[in-house]
Short mmCIF file of C-alpha atoms and ligand atoms in Angstrom, two decimals:
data_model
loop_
_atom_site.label_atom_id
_atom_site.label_comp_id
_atom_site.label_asym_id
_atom_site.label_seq_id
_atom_site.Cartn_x
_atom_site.Cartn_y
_atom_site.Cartn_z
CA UNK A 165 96.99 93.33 70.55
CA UNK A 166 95.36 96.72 71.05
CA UNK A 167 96.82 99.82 70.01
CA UNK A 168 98.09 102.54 72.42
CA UNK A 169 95.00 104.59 70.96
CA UNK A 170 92.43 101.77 72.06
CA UNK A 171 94.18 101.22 75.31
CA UNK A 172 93.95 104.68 76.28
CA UNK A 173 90.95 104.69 75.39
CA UNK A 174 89.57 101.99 77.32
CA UNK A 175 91.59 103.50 80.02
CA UNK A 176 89.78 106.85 79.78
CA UNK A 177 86.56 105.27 79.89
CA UNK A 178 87.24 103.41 83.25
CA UNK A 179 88.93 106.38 84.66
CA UNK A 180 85.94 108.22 83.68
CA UNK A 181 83.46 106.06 85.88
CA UNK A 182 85.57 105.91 88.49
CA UNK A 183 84.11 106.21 92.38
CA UNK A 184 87.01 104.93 94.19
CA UNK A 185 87.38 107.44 96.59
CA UNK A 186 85.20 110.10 97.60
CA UNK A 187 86.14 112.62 95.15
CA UNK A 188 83.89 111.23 92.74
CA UNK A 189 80.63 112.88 94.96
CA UNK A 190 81.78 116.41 94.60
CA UNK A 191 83.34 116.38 91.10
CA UNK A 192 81.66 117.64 88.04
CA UNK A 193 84.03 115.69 85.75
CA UNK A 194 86.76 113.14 86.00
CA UNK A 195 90.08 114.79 84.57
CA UNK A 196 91.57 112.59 82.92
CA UNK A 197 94.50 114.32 81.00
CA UNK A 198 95.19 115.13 77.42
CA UNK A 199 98.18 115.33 75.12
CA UNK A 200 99.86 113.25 72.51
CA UNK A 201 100.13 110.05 73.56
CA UNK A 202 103.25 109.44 71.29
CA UNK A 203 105.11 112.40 73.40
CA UNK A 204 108.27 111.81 74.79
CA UNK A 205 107.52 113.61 78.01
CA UNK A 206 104.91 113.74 80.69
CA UNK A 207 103.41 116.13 82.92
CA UNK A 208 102.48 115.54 86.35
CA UNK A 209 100.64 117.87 88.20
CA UNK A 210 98.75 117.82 91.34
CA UNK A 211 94.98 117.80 91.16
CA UNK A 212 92.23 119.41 89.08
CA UNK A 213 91.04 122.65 90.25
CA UNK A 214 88.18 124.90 89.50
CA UNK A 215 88.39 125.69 85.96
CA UNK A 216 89.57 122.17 85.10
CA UNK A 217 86.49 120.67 87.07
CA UNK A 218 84.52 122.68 85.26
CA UNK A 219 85.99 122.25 81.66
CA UNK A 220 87.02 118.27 82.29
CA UNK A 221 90.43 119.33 81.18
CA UNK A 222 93.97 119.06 82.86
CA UNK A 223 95.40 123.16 83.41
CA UNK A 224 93.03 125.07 81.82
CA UNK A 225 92.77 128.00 84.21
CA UNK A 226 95.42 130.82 85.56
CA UNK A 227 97.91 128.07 85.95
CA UNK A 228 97.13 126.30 82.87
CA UNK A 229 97.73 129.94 81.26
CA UNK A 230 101.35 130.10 82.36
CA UNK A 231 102.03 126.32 81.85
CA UNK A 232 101.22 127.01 77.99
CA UNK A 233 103.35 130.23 77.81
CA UNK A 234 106.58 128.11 79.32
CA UNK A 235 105.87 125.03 76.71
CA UNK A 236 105.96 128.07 73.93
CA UNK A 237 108.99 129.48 75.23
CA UNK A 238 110.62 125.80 74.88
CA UNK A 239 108.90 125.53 70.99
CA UNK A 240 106.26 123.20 72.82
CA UNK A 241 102.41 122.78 72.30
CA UNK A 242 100.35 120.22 74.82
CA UNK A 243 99.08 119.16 71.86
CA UNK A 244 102.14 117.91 69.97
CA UNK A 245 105.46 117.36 72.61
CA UNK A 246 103.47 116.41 75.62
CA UNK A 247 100.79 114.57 77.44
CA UNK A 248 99.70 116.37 80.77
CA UNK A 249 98.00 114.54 83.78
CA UNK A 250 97.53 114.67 87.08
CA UNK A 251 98.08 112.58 90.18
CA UNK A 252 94.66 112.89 91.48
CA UNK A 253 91.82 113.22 88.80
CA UNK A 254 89.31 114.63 90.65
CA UNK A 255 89.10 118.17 91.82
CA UNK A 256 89.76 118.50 95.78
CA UNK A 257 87.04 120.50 97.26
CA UNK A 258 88.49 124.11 97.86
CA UNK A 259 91.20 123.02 95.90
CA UNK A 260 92.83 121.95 99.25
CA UNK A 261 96.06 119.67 98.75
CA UNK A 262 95.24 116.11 98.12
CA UNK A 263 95.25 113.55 100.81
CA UNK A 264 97.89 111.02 100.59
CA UNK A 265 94.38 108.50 100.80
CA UNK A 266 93.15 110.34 98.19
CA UNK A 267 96.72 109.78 95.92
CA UNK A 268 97.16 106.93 96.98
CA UNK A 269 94.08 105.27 95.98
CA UNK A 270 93.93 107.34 92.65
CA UNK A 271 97.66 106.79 91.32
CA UNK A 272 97.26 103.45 89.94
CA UNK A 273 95.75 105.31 86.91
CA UNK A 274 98.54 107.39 86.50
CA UNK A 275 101.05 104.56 86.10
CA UNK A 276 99.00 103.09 84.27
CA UNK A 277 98.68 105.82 81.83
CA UNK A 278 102.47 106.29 82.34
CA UNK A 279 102.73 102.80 81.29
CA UNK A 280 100.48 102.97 77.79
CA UNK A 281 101.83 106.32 76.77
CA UNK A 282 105.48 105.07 77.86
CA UNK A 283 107.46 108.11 77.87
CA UNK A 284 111.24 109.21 78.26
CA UNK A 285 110.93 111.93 80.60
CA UNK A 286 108.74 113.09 83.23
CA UNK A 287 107.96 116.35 84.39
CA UNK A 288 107.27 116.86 87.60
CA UNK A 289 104.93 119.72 88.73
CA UNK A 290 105.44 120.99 91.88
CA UNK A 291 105.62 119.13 95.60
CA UNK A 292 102.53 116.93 95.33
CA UNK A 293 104.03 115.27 92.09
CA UNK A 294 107.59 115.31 93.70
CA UNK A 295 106.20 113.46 96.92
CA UNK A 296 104.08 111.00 95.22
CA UNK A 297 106.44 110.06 92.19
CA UNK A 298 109.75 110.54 93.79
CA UNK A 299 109.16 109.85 97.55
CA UNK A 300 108.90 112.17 100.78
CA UNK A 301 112.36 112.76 101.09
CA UNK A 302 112.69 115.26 98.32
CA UNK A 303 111.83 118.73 98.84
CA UNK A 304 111.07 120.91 95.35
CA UNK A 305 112.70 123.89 96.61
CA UNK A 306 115.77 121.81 96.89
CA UNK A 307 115.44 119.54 94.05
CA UNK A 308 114.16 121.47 91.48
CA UNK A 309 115.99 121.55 88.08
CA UNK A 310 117.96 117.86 89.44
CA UNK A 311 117.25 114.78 87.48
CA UNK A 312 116.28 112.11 89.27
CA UNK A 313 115.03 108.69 88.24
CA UNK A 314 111.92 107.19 88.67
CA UNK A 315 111.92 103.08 87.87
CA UNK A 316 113.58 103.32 84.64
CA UNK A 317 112.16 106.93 83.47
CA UNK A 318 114.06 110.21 84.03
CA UNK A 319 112.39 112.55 86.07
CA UNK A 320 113.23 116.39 86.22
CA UNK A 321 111.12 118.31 89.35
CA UNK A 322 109.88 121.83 88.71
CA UNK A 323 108.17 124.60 89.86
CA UNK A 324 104.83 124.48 90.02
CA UNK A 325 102.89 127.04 87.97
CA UNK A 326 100.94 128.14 90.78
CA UNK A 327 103.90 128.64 92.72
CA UNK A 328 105.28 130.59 89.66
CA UNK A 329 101.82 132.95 90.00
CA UNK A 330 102.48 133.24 93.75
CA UNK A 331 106.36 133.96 93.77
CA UNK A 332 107.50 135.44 90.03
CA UNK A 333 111.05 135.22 91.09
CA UNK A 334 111.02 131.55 90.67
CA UNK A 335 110.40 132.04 87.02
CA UNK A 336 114.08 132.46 86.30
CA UNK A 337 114.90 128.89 88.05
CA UNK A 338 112.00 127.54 86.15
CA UNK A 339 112.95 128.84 82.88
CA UNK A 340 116.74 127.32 83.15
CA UNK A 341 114.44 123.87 84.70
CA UNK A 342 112.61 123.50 81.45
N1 LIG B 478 96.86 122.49 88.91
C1 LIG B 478 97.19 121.20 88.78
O1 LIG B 478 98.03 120.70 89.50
N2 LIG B 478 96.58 120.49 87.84
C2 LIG B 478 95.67 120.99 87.01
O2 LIG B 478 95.17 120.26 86.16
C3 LIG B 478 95.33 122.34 87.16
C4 LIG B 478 95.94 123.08 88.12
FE1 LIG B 479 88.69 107.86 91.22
FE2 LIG B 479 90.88 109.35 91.38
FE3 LIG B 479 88.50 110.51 91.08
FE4 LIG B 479 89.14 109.36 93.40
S1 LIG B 479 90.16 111.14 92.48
S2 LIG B 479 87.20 109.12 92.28
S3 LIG B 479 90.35 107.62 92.69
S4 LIG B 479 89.52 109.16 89.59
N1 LIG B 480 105.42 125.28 96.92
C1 LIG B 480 104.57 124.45 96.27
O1 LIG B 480 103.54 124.06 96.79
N2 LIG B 480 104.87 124.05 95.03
C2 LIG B 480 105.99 124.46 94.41
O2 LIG B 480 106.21 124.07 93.28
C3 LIG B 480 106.87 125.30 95.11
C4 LIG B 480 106.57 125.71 96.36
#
């Protein structure tokens, strides 16, 4: 029986390769997510953008910036209370909104991560990870801040970061969220 370490990382390395949808031509690197792996919560976001192509790392630019501040303000590091990933892996050209081809084909490595890592709670970042976890019927202005559960995982809906940078009066609703 593997360990979760070796099963991630065989994970990883598949993930890595991966060409399943055409992504993969205009990437510079597969983001595959980071974190403890023994964390008891998840982050899903919605797809790699600039910096993160760039870096191979999940929210490591503007957004990234704030996400880190709010996991301080709860006494959380990405490094210790959470694993962070995405629902697509590679960076949408433009950083245009993924397809629901593009999710749909690409999820199965989420759950499976999801499924290694096995974690209590997920976090869900924003409308993309709202609509693809929870279903099209939930809307994040709406549902933010409500759990809801996902198979037999608790799921709380948030505020994306983004939308944080966009629209700083969500950061009160976000802070109460978290
Ligand atoms: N936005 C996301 O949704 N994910 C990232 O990894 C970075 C920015
Ligand atoms: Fe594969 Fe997902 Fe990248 Fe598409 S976005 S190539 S499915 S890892
Ligand atoms: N609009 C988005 O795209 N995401 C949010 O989290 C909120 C509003």
């Amino acid at each position: 029986m593997d360990t979760k370490e070796e099963k991630i990382e065989s994970l990883e390395h598949r993930v890595l390769n991966c060409t399943r949808c055409h992504l993969s031509r205009t990437r510079n690197n597969v983001i595959f997510g980071e974190g403890n792996l023994n964390a008891g919560i998840m982050l899903i976001g919605e797809a790699p953008g600039r910096e993160e192509d760039n870096q191979g790392r999940p929210f490591v630019g503007l957004s990234g910036q704030l996400l880190d501040k709010i996991l301080a303000a709860c006494g959380f590091t990405r490094n210790e209370h959470v694993f962070i990933s995405n629902i697509v892996k590679c960076r949408p050209p433009g950083n245009r909104v993924p397809t629901s081809d593009e999710a749909s084909v690409c999820m199965p490595w989420l759950m499976m991560q999801i499924e290694i890592i096995c974690p209590q709670i997920l976090v869900l970042l924003g409308s993309t990870a709202l609509k693809y976890m929870a279903g099209a019927d939930y809307r994040i202005t709406r549902d933010h801040g409500k759990w809801i559960s996902i198979k037999d995982l608790s799921a709380m809906p948030v505020y994306h970061p983004a939308a944080l940078l966009r629209d700083p009066s969500l950061k009160r609703d976000t802070w109460e969220d978290f």
